[in-house]
Structures are given as structure tokens and as C-alpha cells.
PDB file of C-alpha atoms in Angstrom:
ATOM      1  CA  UNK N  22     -21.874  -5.211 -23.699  1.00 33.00           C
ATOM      2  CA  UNK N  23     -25.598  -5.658 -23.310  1.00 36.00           C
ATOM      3  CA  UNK N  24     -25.707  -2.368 -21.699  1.00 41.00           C
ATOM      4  CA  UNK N  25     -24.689   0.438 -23.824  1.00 46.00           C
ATOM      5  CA  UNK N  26     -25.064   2.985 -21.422  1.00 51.00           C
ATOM      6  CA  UNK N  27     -23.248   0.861 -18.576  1.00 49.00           C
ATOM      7  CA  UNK N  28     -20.422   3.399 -16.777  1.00 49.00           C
ATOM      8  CA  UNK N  29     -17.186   0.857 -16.859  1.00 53.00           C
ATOM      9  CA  UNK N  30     -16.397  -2.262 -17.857  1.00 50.00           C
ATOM     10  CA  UNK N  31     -14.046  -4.160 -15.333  1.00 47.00           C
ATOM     11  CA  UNK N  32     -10.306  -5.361 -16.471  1.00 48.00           C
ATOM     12  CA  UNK N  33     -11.603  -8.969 -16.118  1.00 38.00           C
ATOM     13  CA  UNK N  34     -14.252  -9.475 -18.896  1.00 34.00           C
ATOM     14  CA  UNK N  35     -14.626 -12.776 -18.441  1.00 30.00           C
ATOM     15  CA  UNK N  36     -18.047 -14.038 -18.303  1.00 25.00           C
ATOM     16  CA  UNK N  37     -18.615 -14.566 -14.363  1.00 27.00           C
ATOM     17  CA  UNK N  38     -18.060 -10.547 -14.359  1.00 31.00           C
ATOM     18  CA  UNK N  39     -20.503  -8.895 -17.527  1.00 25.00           C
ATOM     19  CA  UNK N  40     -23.048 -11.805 -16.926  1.00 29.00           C
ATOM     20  CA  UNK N  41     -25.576 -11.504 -14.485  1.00 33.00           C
ATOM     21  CA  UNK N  42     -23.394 -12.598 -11.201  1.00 38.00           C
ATOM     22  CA  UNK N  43     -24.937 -15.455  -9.372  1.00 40.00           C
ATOM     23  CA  UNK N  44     -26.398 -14.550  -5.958  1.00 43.00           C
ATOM     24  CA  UNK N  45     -24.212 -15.232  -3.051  1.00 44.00           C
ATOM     25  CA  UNK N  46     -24.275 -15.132   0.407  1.00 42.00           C
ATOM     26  CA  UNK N  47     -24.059 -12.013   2.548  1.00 45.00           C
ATOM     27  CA  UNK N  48     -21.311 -13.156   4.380  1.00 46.00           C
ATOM     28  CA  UNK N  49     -18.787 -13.280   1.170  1.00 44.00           C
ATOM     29  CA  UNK N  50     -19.010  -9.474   0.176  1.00 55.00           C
ATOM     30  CA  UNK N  51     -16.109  -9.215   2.644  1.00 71.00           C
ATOM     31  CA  UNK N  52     -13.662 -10.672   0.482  1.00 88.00           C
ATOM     32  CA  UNK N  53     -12.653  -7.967  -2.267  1.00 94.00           C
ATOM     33  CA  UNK N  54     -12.088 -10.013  -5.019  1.00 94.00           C
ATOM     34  CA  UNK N  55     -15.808 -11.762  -4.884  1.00 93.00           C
ATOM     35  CA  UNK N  56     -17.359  -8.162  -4.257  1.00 95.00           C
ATOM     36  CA  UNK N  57     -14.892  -6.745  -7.543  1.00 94.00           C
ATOM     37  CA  UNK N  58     -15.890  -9.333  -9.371  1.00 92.00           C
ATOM     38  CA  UNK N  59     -19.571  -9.865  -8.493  1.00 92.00           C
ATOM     39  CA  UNK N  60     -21.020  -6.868  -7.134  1.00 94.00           C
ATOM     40  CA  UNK N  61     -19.034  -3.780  -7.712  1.00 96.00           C
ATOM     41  CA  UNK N  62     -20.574  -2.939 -11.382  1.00 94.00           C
ATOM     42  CA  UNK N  63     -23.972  -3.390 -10.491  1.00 96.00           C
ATOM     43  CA  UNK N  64     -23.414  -0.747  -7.248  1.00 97.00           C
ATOM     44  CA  UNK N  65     -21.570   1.776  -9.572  1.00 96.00           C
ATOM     45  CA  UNK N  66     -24.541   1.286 -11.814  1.00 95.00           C
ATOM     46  CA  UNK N  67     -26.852   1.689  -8.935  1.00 96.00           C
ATOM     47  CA  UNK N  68     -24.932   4.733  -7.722  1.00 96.00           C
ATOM     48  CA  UNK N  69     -25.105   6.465 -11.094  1.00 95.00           C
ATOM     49  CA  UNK N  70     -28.563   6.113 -11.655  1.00 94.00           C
ATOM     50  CA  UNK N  71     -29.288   8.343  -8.547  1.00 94.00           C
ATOM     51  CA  UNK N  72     -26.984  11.160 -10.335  1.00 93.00           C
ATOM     52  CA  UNK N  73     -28.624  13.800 -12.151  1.00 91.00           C
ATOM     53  CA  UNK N  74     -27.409  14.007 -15.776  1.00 92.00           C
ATOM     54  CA  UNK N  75     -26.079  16.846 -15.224  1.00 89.00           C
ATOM     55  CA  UNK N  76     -23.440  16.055 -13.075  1.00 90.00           C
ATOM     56  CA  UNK N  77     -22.508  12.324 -14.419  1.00 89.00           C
ATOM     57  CA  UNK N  78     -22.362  13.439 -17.691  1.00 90.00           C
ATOM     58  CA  UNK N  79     -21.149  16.479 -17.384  1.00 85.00           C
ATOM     59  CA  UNK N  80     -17.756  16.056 -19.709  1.00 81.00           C
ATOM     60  CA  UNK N  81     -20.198  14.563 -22.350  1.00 81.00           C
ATOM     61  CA  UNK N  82     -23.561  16.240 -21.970  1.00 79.00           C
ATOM     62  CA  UNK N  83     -23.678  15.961 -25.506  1.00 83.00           C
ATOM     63  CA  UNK N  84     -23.297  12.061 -26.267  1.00 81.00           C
ATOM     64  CA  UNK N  85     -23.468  10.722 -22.663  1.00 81.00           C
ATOM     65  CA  UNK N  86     -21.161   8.261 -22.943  1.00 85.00           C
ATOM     66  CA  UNK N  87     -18.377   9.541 -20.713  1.00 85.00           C
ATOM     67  CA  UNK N  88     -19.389   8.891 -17.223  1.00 91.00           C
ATOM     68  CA  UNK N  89     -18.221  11.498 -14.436  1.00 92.00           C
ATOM     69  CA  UNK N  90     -18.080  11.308 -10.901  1.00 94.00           C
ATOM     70  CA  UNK N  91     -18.035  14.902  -9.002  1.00 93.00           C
ATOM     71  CA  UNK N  92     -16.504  14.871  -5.890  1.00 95.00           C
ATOM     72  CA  UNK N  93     -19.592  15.964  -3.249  1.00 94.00           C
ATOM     73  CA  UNK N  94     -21.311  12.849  -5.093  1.00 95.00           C
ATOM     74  CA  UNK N  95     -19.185  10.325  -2.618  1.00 96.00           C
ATOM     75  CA  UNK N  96     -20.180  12.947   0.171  1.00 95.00           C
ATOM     76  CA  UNK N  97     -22.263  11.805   2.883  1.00 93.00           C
ATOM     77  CA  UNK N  98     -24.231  15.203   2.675  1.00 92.00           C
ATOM     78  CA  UNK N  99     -25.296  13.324  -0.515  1.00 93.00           C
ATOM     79  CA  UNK N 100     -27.277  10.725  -0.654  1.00 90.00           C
ATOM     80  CA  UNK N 101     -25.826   8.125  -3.297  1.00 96.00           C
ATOM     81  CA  UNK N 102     -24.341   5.892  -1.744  1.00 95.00           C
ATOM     82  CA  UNK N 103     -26.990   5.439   1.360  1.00 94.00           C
ATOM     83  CA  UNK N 104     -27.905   2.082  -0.378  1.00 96.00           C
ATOM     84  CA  UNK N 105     -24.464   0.864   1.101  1.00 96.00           C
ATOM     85  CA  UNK N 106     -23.633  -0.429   4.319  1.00 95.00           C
ATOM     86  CA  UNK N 107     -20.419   0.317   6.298  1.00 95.00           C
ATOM     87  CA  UNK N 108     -18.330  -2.603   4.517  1.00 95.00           C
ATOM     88  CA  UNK N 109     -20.343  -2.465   1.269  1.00 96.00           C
ATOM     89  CA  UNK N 110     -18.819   1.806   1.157  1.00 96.00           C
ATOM     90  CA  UNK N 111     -15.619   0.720   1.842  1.00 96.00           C
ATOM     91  CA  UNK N 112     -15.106  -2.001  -0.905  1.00 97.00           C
ATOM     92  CA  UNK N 113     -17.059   0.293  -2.988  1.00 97.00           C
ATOM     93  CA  UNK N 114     -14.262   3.042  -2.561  1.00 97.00           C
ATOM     94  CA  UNK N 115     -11.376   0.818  -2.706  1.00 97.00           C
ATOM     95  CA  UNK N 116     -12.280  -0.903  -6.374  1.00 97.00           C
ATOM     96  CA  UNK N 117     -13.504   3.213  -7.321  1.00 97.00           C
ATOM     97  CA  UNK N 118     -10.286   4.267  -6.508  1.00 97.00           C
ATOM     98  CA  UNK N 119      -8.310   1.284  -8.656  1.00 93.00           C
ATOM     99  CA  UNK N 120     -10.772   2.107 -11.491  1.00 95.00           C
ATOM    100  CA  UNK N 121     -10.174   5.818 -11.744  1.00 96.00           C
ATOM    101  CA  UNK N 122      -6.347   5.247 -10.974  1.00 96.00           C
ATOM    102  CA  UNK N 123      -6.039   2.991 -13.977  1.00 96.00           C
ATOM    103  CA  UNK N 124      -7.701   5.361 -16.511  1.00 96.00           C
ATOM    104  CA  UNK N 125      -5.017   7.915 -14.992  1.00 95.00           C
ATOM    105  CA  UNK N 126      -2.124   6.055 -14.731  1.00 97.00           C
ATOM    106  CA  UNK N 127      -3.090   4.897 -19.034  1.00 97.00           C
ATOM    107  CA  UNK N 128      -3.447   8.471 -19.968  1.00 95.00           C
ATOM    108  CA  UNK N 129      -0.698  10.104 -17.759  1.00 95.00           C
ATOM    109  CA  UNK N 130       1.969   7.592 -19.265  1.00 96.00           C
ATOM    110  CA  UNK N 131       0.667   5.550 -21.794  1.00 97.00           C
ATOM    111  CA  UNK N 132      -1.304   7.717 -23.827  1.00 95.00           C
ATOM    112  CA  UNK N 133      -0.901   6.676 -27.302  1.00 97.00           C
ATOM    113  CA  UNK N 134      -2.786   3.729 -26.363  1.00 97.00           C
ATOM    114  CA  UNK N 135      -5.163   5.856 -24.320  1.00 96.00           C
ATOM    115  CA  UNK N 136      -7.703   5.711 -27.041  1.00 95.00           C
ATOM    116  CA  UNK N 137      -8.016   2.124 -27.250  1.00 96.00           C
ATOM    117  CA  UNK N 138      -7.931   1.760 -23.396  1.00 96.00           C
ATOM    118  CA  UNK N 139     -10.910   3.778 -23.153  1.00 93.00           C
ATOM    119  CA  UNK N 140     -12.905   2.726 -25.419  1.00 93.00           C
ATOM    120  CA  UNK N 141     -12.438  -1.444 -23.594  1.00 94.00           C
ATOM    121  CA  UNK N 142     -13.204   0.099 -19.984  1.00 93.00           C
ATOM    122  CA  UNK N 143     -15.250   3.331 -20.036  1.00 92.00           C
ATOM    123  CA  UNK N 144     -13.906   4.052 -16.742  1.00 94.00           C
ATOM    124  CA  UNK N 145     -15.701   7.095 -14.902  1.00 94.00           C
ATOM    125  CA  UNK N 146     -13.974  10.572 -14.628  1.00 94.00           C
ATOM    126  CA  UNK N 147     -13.074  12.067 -11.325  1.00 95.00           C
ATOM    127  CA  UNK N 148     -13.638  15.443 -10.989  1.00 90.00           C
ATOM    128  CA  UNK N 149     -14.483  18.515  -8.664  1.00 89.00           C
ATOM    129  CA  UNK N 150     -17.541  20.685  -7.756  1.00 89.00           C
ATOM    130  CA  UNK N 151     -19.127  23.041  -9.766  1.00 90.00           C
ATOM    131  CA  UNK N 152     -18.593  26.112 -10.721  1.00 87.00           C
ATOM    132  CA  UNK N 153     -14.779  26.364 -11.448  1.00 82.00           C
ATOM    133  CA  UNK N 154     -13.409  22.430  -9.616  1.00 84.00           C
ATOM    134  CA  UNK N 155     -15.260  20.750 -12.382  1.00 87.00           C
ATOM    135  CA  UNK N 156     -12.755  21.912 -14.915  1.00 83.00           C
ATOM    136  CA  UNK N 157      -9.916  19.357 -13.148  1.00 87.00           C
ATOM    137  CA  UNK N 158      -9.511  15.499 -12.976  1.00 89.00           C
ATOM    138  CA  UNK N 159      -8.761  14.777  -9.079  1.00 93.00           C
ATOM    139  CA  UNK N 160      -6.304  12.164  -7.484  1.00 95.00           C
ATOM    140  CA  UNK N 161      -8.501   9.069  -6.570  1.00 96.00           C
ATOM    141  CA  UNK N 162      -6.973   9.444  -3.434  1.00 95.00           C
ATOM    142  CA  UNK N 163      -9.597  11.910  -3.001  1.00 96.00           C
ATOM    143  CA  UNK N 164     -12.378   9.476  -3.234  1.00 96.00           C
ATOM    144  CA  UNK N 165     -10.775   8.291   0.345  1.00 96.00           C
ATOM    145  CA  UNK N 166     -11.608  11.682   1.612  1.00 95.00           C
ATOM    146  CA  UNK N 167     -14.856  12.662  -0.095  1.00 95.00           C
ATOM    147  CA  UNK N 168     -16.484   9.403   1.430  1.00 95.00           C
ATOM    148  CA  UNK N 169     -15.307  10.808   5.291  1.00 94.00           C
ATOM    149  CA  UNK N 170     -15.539  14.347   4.556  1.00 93.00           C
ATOM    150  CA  UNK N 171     -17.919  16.532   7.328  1.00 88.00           C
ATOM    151  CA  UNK N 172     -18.411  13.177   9.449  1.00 86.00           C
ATOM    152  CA  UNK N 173     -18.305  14.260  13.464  1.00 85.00           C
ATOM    153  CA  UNK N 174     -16.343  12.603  15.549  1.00 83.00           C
ATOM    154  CA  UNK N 175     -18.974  10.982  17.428  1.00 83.00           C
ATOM    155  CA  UNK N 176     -19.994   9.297  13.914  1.00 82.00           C
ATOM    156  CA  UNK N 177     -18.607   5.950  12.683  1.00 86.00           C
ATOM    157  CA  UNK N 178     -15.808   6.853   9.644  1.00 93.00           C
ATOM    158  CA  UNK N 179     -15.129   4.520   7.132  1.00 94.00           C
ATOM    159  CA  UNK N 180     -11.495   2.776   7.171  1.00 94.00           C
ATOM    160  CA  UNK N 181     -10.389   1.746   3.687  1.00 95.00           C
ATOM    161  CA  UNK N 182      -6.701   0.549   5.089  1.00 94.00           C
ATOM    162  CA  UNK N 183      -6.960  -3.049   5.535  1.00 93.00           C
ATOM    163  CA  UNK N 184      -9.559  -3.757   2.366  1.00 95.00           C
ATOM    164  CA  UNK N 185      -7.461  -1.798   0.227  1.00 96.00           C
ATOM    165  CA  UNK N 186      -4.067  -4.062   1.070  1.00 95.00           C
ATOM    166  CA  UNK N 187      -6.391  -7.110   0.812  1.00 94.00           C
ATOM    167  CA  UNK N 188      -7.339  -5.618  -2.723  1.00 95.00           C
ATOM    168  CA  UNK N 189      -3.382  -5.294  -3.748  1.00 95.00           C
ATOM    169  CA  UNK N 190      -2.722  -8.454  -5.511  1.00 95.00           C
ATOM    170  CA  UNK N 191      -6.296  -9.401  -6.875  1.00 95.00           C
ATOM    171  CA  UNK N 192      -6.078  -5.761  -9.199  1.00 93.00           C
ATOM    172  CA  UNK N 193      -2.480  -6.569  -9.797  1.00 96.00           C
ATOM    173  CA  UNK N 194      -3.581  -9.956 -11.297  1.00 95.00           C
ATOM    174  CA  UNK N 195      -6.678  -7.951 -12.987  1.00 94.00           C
ATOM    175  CA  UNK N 196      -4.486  -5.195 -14.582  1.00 95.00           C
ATOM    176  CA  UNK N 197      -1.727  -7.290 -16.144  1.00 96.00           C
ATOM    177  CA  UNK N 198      -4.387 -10.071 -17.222  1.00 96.00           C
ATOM    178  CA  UNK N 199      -6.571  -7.151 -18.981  1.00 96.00           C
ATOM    179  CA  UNK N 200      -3.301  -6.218 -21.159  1.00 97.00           C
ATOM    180  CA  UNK N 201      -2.082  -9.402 -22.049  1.00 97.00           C
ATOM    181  CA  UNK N 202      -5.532 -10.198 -23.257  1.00 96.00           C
ATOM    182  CA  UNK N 203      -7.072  -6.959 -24.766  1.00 96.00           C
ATOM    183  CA  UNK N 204      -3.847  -4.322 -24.955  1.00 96.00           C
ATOM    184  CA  UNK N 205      -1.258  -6.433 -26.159  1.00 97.00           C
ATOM    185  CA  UNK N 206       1.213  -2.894 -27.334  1.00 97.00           C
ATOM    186  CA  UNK N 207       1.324  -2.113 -23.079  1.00 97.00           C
ATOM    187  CA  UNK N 208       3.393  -4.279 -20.596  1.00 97.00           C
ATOM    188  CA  UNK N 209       0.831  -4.858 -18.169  1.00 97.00           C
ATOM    189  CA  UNK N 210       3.908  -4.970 -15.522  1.00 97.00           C
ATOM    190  CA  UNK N 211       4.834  -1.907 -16.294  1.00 97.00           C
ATOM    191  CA  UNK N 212       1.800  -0.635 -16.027  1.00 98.00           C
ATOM    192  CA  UNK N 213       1.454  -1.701 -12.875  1.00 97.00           C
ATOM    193  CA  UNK N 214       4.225  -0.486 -11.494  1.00 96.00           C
ATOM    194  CA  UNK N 215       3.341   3.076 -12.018  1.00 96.00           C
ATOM    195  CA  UNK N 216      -0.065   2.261 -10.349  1.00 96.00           C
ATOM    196  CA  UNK N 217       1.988   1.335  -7.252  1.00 94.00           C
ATOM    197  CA  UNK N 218       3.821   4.358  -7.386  1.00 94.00           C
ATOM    198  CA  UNK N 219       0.134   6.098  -6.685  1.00 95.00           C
ATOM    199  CA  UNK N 220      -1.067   4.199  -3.887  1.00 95.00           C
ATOM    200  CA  UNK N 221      -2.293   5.914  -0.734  1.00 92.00           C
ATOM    201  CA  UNK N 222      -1.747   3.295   1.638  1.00 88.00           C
ATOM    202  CA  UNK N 223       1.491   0.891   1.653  1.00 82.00           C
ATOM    203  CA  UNK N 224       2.021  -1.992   3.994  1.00 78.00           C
ATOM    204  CA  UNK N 225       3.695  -1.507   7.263  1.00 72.00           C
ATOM    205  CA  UNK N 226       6.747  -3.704   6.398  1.00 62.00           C
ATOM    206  CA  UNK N 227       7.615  -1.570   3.546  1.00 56.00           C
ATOM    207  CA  UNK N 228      10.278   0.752   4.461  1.00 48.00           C
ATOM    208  CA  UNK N 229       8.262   4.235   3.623  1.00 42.00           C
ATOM    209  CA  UNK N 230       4.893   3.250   5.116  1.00 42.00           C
ATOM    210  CA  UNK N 231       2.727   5.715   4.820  1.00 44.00           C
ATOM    211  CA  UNK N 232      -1.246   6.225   5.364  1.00 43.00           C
ATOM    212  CA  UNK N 233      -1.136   9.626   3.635  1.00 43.00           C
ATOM    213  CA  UNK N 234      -2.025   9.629  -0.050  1.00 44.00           C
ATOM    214  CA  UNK N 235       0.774   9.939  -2.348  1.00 42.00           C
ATOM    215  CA  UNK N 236       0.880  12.237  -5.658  1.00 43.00           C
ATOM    216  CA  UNK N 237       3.055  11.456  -8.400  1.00 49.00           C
ATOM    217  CA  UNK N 238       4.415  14.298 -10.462  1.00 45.00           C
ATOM    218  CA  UNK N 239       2.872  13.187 -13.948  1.00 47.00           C
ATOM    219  CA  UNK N 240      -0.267  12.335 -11.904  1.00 49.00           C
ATOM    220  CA  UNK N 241      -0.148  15.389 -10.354  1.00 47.00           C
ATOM    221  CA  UNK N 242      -0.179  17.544 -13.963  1.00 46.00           C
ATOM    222  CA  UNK N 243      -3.137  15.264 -14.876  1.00 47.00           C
ATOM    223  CA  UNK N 244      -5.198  15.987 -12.013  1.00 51.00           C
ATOM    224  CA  UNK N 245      -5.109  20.096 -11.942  1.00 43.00           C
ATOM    225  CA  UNK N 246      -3.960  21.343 -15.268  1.00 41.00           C
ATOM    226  CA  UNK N 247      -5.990  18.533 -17.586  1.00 43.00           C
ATOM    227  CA  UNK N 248      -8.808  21.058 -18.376  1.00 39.00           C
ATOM    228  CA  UNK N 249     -12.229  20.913 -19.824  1.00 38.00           C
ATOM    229  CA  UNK N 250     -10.526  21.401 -23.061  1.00 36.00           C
ATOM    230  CA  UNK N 251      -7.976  19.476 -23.173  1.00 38.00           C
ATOM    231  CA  UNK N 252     -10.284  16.324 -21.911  1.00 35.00           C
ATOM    232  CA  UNK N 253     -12.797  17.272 -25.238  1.00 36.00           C
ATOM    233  CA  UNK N 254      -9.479  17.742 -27.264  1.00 35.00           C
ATOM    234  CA  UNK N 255      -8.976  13.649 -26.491  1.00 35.00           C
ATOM    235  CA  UNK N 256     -12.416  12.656 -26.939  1.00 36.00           C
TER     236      UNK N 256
END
């Protein structure tokens, strides 16, 4: 990576993705898989840089090199993400949500090979408020919330339903393509499969459709008993 202090590196690290992405037109940031794959790293980048060190390093203050994301950061009583528009918030949640879920999903069942899967992606840390919600990882379900939370209902929401089906298939093809090229010792299907198991949103042909987010048990243990010590234990 040119970057050293960039916060993730996407599955796909193909060229079109670390390279400086060609400018495109407006119009295209509508499709997920051009905004994943063009535009998503340089907006996480952008929405770090407005975080105080503090706070986005603040399970690494030390070596900053573990990225964190507190949950009033994706707030609207913050001010991070005001560089988005309406769409632009809603991809940008959708492709957050698959990033944290992966780094999850890797340590919550895979994590002898934990090690090596962080050190490829760097994925950001979700985590919650200061002074005592900061010592717990959070669903990525929450980011859904966070990004609606104290919104009136006279104000437009966000709606993440339809993007995030539309994103289904192009992270499916992401996730097993990163393995089979850079993790060899996981089955990228696999994998996958325990992502789906985590989704907040299904489609409405399934037969348990649901728009409620859904917490795995082994997710679950992650999220609120992984403390502070036990994530400096693994680094």
C-alpha cells in the first residue's frame, strides 16, 4: 500500500481498487459495486480524517495502526459524514457494515487465521461511546441505526434495504475471490455462509424475511464480552 496509514484495504486488491480510481460520472455512484470499488476507500479515508485521534485510534493509541469507529461517529449529531449526500450515506453504510462484518465473522469463527486476515485488510473496529461502551465490539447492524439515530420524523431517514440486497452478490463474489487469492487455509464459501447468517435484511422471497437485524450467538459473544483486553491480548 502506498498509504501506510490508510484504515482498510478492500477484499478486491486488484489494481482498479488501491490505484487512484478514474473519475466517473455522478450518475454511476448508484450502482454498489462501482461505488465499492471506486469510491468507498477514499470516503472512509475522508471520514477518518475528520476523527480526532482519540477516538479512531483509540484500541491503538499507542501505534495507530488499528483504526476504530465509535458509534456517535455515524451519528448525525456528528458531523463526519456531512460530506455525503443521501445515496452517497447509504452506500457508505452498506459496504461499512460488510467490512466490519467480515473482520467479525474471521475472528468469531476463523480465528487461527485471524492474524493473517488482519494484517491483508486492516478493517476498522466497531465500537461504543466512551466512558464504559468503548470497552465492546458492536454488531454492524448497529451502523444501520447509528446513521438514523435522533432523526425527527419530519426529517428524511436513510433506507439501506434495497442497496444492501443490490450489494448481496457483488461482496459474495468479493469475499470468496479475496480467499482464494490471499487466504488460501479458509473456504471462502464457508466463510460466506456465516456472513449470511448475520445479515440484517433478507429478501422478501426468503421464507424468514425479516428487516430486523439478526445476532448470531458467536457474534453475539464477540460483540459484548470481547473486552479492551482481550482485543490487546490479539494484537
Amino acid at each position: 500500500m502506498e498509504n501506510d496509514n490508510a484504515p482498510i484495504r478492500p477484499h478486491c486488491v486488484s489494481t482498479h481498487v488501491i490505484g487512484q480510481p478514474k473519475r466517473r460520472h455522478r450518475k454511476l455512484m448508484t450502482d454498489f459495486k462501482t461505488y465499492y470499488n471506486s469510491k468507498f476507500r477514499d470516503d472512509i479515508n475522508r471520514f477518518f480524517s475528520t476523527i480526532p485521534d482519540a477516538s479512531r485510534f483509540h484500541e491503538d493509541t499507542e501505534n495507530k495502526q488499528t483504526f476504530s469507529i465509535q458509534y456517535e461517529r455515524l451519528t448525525p449529531a456528528f458531523d463526519h459524514l456531512n460530506f455525503l449526500d443521501k445515496n452517497g450515506k447509504e452506500l457508505f453504510a452498506v459496504a461499512l457494515f460488510l467490512t466490519v462484518l467480515t473482520d467479525m465473522v474471521c475472528y468469531s469463527h476463523f480465528k487461527t487465521h485471524y492474524s493473517k486476515f488482519r494484517s491483508l485488510t486492516r478493517y476498522p473496529k466497531f465500537i461504543g461511546n466512551c466512558p464504559s461502551g468503548c470497552n465492546y465490539h458492536y454488531h454492524p447492524s448497529d451502523i444501520f441505526f447509528a446513521m438514523n439515530k435522533g432523526r425527527s420524523a419530519t426529517e428524511q431517514h436513510l433506507v439501506f434495504y434495497d442497496k444492501f440486497l443490490e450489494a448481496i452478490e457483488t461482496m459474495k463474489e468479493e469475499t470468496i475471490n479475496f480467499f482464494i487469492e490471499h487466504l488460501t487455509e479458509v473456504n471462502g464459501e464457508v466463510f460466506w455462509e456465516k456472513c449470511q447468517k448475520e445479515f440484517p435484511y433478507r429478501p422478501q422471497t426468503e421464507k424468514y424475511d425479516t428487516r430486523l437485524p439478526i445476532l448470531n450467538a458467536s457474534i453475539a459473544q464477540t460483540c459484548f464480552r470481547r473486552t479492551r483486553t482481550q482485543i490487546q491480548r490479539l494484537n
